[in-house]
Amino acid sequence: MGKEASGVWGQLSDGESEGKLLWEPPKLIFRGAYRGIYQGHALKNARAEGDDLVLSDGTRFTLEAGQAEKWVHAILNPPSRLDKLGVKPGMTVVVDGVEDEAFIAELETRVALDEAEEGVDLLFLGAEDLADFDRLEDWAGALAAKGAVWVVARKGKGAPLKDVEILEAVRGLGFTDTKVCAFSSTHTALRFVKRKRG
C-alpha cells in the first residue's frame, strides 16, 4: 500500500538534502541529512509541479520523471481500512467475536458476510483472552487454501492480551504471523496464515 523512493532531493524548512521518501499511510516520511514527517493538514493540498511533489507548507521533493503525479494520487487517495485488511469483493468472509458495528457495516459494503464452514478467505476473530483461541482451532479446517485469520484484540496498557501472548498462542496452533494493522483507536489486528507443511 505504501511507496518508497531513494535519491529524492528534499527542500524542507530546515534545509535541503538528498534522502529517501516513504509513504506509509497516513504519514509521508523523508529521511536524509534533514528529516521530516508529514500527515493530516500538511498533505491535504499536496500537488505535483513537474517532477516535484509539493506540500501545503511549500516543502518540496524532487522525484524521478513521471513519479510526482503518482505520489500525489496515492497521498490524496489513502487506502481504506478494508483495503489494508485485504478485503476484496467476492471473498468469503466470516466474523467471530468482533463486536464493532461500524466495522461490520463497512464490511457489508464490500462483501456478503457468511456463515460458511469451508472455503473461508478471511476470518476476523475477536480475542479477549487465551480461551478465545479454542475457537480458532475449530475454524482452522474451514479456511481456504490461501485463507487468512485476522485476530482483533484490544491494544494499549490495559489490554487483557499482550501481542506476545497472541503470537505464541496462534503460532502454537500451526499458524505464521504475516502482518499487523491498526484496526481502530482501541484495537489492533494481527494477520496469520496456516504454516506450510515441511
Tab-separated table of C-alpha atoms in Angstrom:
chain	number	residue	atom	x	y	z
A	1	MET	CA	0.000	0.000	0.000
A	2	GLY	CA	2.929	2.321	0.651
A	3	LYS	CA	5.535	3.831	-1.644
A	4	GLU	CA	9.271	4.334	-1.392
A	5	ALA	CA	11.819	6.303	-3.418
A	6	SER	CA	15.564	6.809	-2.937
A	7	GLY	CA	17.725	9.622	-4.298
A	8	VAL	CA	14.978	12.167	-3.683
A	9	TRP	CA	16.008	15.818	-3.327
A	10	GLY	CA	14.101	17.306	-0.398
A	11	GLN	CA	13.673	21.035	0.183
A	12	LEU	CA	12.456	21.307	3.779
A	13	SER	CA	12.008	24.307	6.039
A	14	ASP	CA	15.255	23.341	7.859
A	15	GLY	CA	17.355	22.914	4.729
A	16	GLU	CA	17.941	20.820	1.616
A	17	SER	CA	19.357	17.304	1.233
A	18	GLU	CA	19.101	14.083	-0.713
A	19	GLY	CA	17.300	11.240	1.010
A	20	LYS	CA	14.649	8.570	0.983
A	21	LEU	CA	10.941	9.382	0.745
A	22	LEU	CA	8.383	6.940	2.157
A	23	TRP	CA	4.600	6.949	2.005
A	24	GLU	CA	3.349	4.896	4.935
A	25	PRO	CA	-0.295	5.946	5.223
A	26	PRO	CA	-1.156	8.216	6.923
A	27	LYS	CA	2.448	9.526	7.085
A	28	LEU	CA	4.850	10.871	4.471
A	29	ILE	CA	8.390	10.462	5.810
A	30	PHE	CA	11.630	11.948	4.493
A	31	ARG	CA	14.973	10.626	5.741
A	32	GLY	CA	18.093	12.498	4.719
A	33	ALA	CA	20.513	14.937	6.369
A	34	TYR	CA	17.255	16.789	7.115
A	35	ARG	CA	14.238	14.776	8.192
A	36	GLY	CA	10.526	15.341	8.173
A	37	ILE	CA	7.276	13.537	8.947
A	38	TYR	CA	4.101	14.937	7.388
A	39	GLN	CA	0.482	13.952	7.868
A	40	GLY	CA	-3.039	15.337	8.085
A	41	HIS	CA	-3.268	19.015	7.124
A	42	ALA	CA	0.279	19.061	5.686
A	43	LEU	CA	-0.806	16.573	2.988
A	44	LYS	CA	-4.283	17.924	2.320
A	45	ASN	CA	-3.295	20.088	-0.664
A	46	ALA	CA	-0.378	18.024	-1.965
A	47	ARG	CA	0.212	18.714	-5.649
A	48	ALA	CA	2.625	17.882	-8.461
A	49	GLU	CA	4.694	20.596	-10.128
A	50	GLY	CA	6.712	18.938	-12.889
A	51	ASP	CA	8.778	16.256	-11.123
A	52	ASP	CA	8.215	17.834	-7.706
A	53	LEU	CA	5.783	16.717	-5.040
A	54	VAL	CA	4.799	19.922	-3.212
A	55	LEU	CA	3.119	20.038	0.219
A	56	SER	CA	0.836	22.713	1.706
A	57	ASP	CA	3.713	24.430	3.554
A	58	GLY	CA	5.902	24.627	0.449
A	59	THR	CA	8.063	21.609	1.311
A	60	ARG	CA	9.194	20.103	-1.983
A	61	PHE	CA	10.506	16.684	-3.017
A	62	THR	CA	12.023	16.113	-6.477
A	63	LEU	CA	11.213	12.608	-7.725
A	64	GLU	CA	12.152	10.656	-10.853
A	65	ALA	CA	10.417	11.784	-14.047
A	66	GLY	CA	6.719	10.905	-14.128
A	67	GLN	CA	6.518	9.932	-10.446
A	68	ALA	CA	5.186	13.088	-8.768
A	69	GLU	CA	1.608	12.649	-10.077
A	70	LYS	CA	1.552	9.021	-8.854
A	71	TRP	CA	2.688	10.053	-5.385
A	72	VAL	CA	0.064	12.810	-5.217
A	73	HIS	CA	-2.635	10.323	-6.248
A	74	ALA	CA	-1.523	7.852	-3.550
A	75	ILE	CA	-1.428	10.563	-0.861
A	76	LEU	CA	-4.812	12.049	-1.748
A	77	ASN	CA	-6.435	8.594	-2.023
A	78	PRO	CA	-5.155	6.685	1.011
A	79	PRO	CA	-6.202	3.048	1.370
A	80	SER	CA	-9.318	2.394	3.459
A	81	ARG	CA	-9.340	0.063	6.451
A	82	LEU	CA	-10.822	-2.697	4.268
A	83	ASP	CA	-8.036	-2.202	1.696
A	84	LYS	CA	-5.400	-2.560	4.426
A	85	LEU	CA	-7.114	-5.706	5.702
A	86	GLY	CA	-7.198	-7.191	2.189
A	87	VAL	CA	-10.985	-7.467	1.908
A	88	LYS	CA	-11.940	-7.891	-1.752
A	89	PRO	CA	-15.393	-8.241	-3.349
A	90	GLY	CA	-16.443	-11.858	-3.798
A	91	MET	CA	-14.429	-13.150	-0.840
A	92	THR	CA	-15.923	-15.484	1.741
A	93	VAL	CA	-15.585	-13.514	4.984
A	94	VAL	CA	-16.580	-14.625	8.485
A	95	VAL	CA	-16.649	-12.503	11.655
A	96	ASP	CA	-16.453	-14.295	15.000
A	97	GLY	CA	-16.447	-12.293	18.212
A	98	VAL	CA	-15.606	-8.849	16.797
A	99	GLU	CA	-18.123	-6.507	18.423
A	100	ASP	CA	-17.681	-3.440	16.222
A	101	GLU	CA	-20.847	-2.300	14.455
A	102	ALA	CA	-19.056	0.298	12.322
A	103	PHE	CA	-16.657	-2.368	11.048
A	104	ILE	CA	-19.479	-4.836	10.289
A	105	ALA	CA	-21.356	-2.122	8.357
A	106	GLU	CA	-18.143	-1.263	6.462
A	107	LEU	CA	-17.582	-4.937	5.599
A	108	GLU	CA	-21.126	-5.290	4.284
A	109	THR	CA	-20.468	-2.550	1.725
A	110	ARG	CA	-17.901	-4.858	0.089
A	111	VAL	CA	-18.825	-8.494	0.850
A	112	ALA	CA	-21.782	-10.558	1.990
A	113	LEU	CA	-20.956	-11.853	5.458
A	114	ASP	CA	-21.074	-15.609	5.588
A	115	GLU	CA	-21.897	-18.406	7.989
A	116	ALA	CA	-19.531	-20.514	5.850
A	117	GLU	CA	-17.994	-23.666	7.238
A	118	GLU	CA	-15.460	-24.124	4.448
A	119	GLY	CA	-13.562	-22.076	1.893
A	120	VAL	CA	-13.213	-19.080	4.244
A	121	ASP	CA	-10.918	-16.457	2.676
A	122	LEU	CA	-10.793	-14.158	5.702
A	123	LEU	CA	-11.746	-14.820	9.309
A	124	PHE	CA	-11.921	-11.910	11.754
A	125	LEU	CA	-11.589	-13.401	15.232
A	126	GLY	CA	-12.148	-11.220	18.290
A	127	ALA	CA	-9.875	-12.188	21.204
A	128	GLU	CA	-10.191	-11.034	24.818
A	129	ASP	CA	-8.411	-13.958	26.498
A	130	LEU	CA	-6.433	-17.078	25.604
A	131	ALA	CA	-9.546	-19.278	25.740
A	132	ASP	CA	-10.804	-17.441	22.619
A	133	PHE	CA	-8.146	-19.247	20.583
A	134	ASP	CA	-10.015	-22.523	21.142
A	135	ARG	CA	-12.437	-21.137	18.539
A	136	LEU	CA	-9.553	-20.699	16.104
A	137	GLU	CA	-8.818	-24.423	16.347
A	138	ASP	CA	-12.410	-25.048	15.243
A	139	TRP	CA	-12.056	-22.619	12.328
A	140	ALA	CA	-8.653	-23.872	11.098
A	141	GLY	CA	-10.213	-26.581	8.915
A	142	ALA	CA	-12.696	-24.147	7.379
A	143	LEU	CA	-10.044	-21.840	5.917
A	144	ALA	CA	-9.462	-21.818	2.158
A	145	ALA	CA	-6.004	-22.880	0.942
A	146	LYS	CA	-4.900	-19.230	0.896
A	147	GLY	CA	-7.218	-18.160	3.697
A	148	ALA	CA	-6.059	-15.839	6.460
A	149	VAL	CA	-7.082	-15.023	10.007
A	150	TRP	CA	-7.109	-11.529	11.480
A	151	VAL	CA	-7.007	-11.672	15.288
A	152	VAL	CA	-8.618	-8.468	16.541
A	153	ALA	CA	-7.643	-7.547	20.102
A	154	ARG	CA	-7.564	-4.517	22.358
A	155	LYS	CA	-4.332	-2.536	22.369
A	156	GLY	CA	-2.608	-0.392	24.957
A	157	LYS	CA	-1.623	-0.747	28.589
A	158	GLY	CA	-4.957	-2.098	29.808
A	159	ALA	CA	-5.249	-4.739	27.080
A	160	PRO	CA	-6.148	-8.169	28.525
A	161	LEU	CA	-3.874	-9.893	25.976
A	162	LYS	CA	-0.370	-8.807	25.017
A	163	ASP	CA	0.828	-9.202	21.402
A	164	VAL	CA	3.439	-11.711	22.600
A	165	GLU	CA	0.714	-13.920	24.108
A	166	ILE	CA	-1.355	-13.754	20.910
A	167	LEU	CA	1.638	-14.624	18.725
A	168	GLU	CA	2.617	-17.557	20.944
A	169	ALA	CA	-0.927	-18.954	21.125
A	170	VAL	CA	-1.680	-18.703	17.400
A	171	ARG	CA	1.747	-19.941	16.290
A	172	GLY	CA	1.156	-22.910	18.593
A	173	LEU	CA	-1.916	-23.770	16.503
A	174	GLY	CA	0.183	-24.066	13.329
A	175	PHE	CA	-0.087	-20.504	12.003
A	176	THR	CA	2.501	-17.943	10.921
A	177	ASP	CA	2.039	-14.198	11.504
A	178	THR	CA	2.369	-12.059	8.383
A	179	LYS	CA	1.157	-8.536	9.130
A	180	VAL	CA	-0.114	-6.080	11.749
A	181	CYS	CA	-2.761	-3.453	11.029
A	182	ALA	CA	-4.256	-0.633	13.089
A	183	PHE	CA	-7.873	-1.762	13.328
A	184	SER	CA	-9.394	1.114	15.304
A	185	SER	CA	-8.481	3.609	18.016
A	186	THR	CA	-8.872	0.845	20.622
A	187	HIS	CA	-7.994	-2.346	18.731
A	188	THR	CA	-5.197	-3.794	16.634
A	189	ALA	CA	-5.339	-6.692	14.152
A	190	LEU	CA	-2.689	-9.356	13.596
A	191	ARG	CA	-2.805	-11.437	10.408
A	192	PHE	CA	-1.982	-15.139	10.340
A	193	VAL	CA	-1.896	-17.839	7.672
A	194	LYS	CA	-1.536	-21.599	8.043
A	195	ARG	CA	2.084	-22.658	8.247
A	196	LYS	CA	3.223	-24.559	5.170
A	197	ARG	CA	3.933	-28.185	5.980
A	198	GLY	CA	7.553	-29.320	5.637
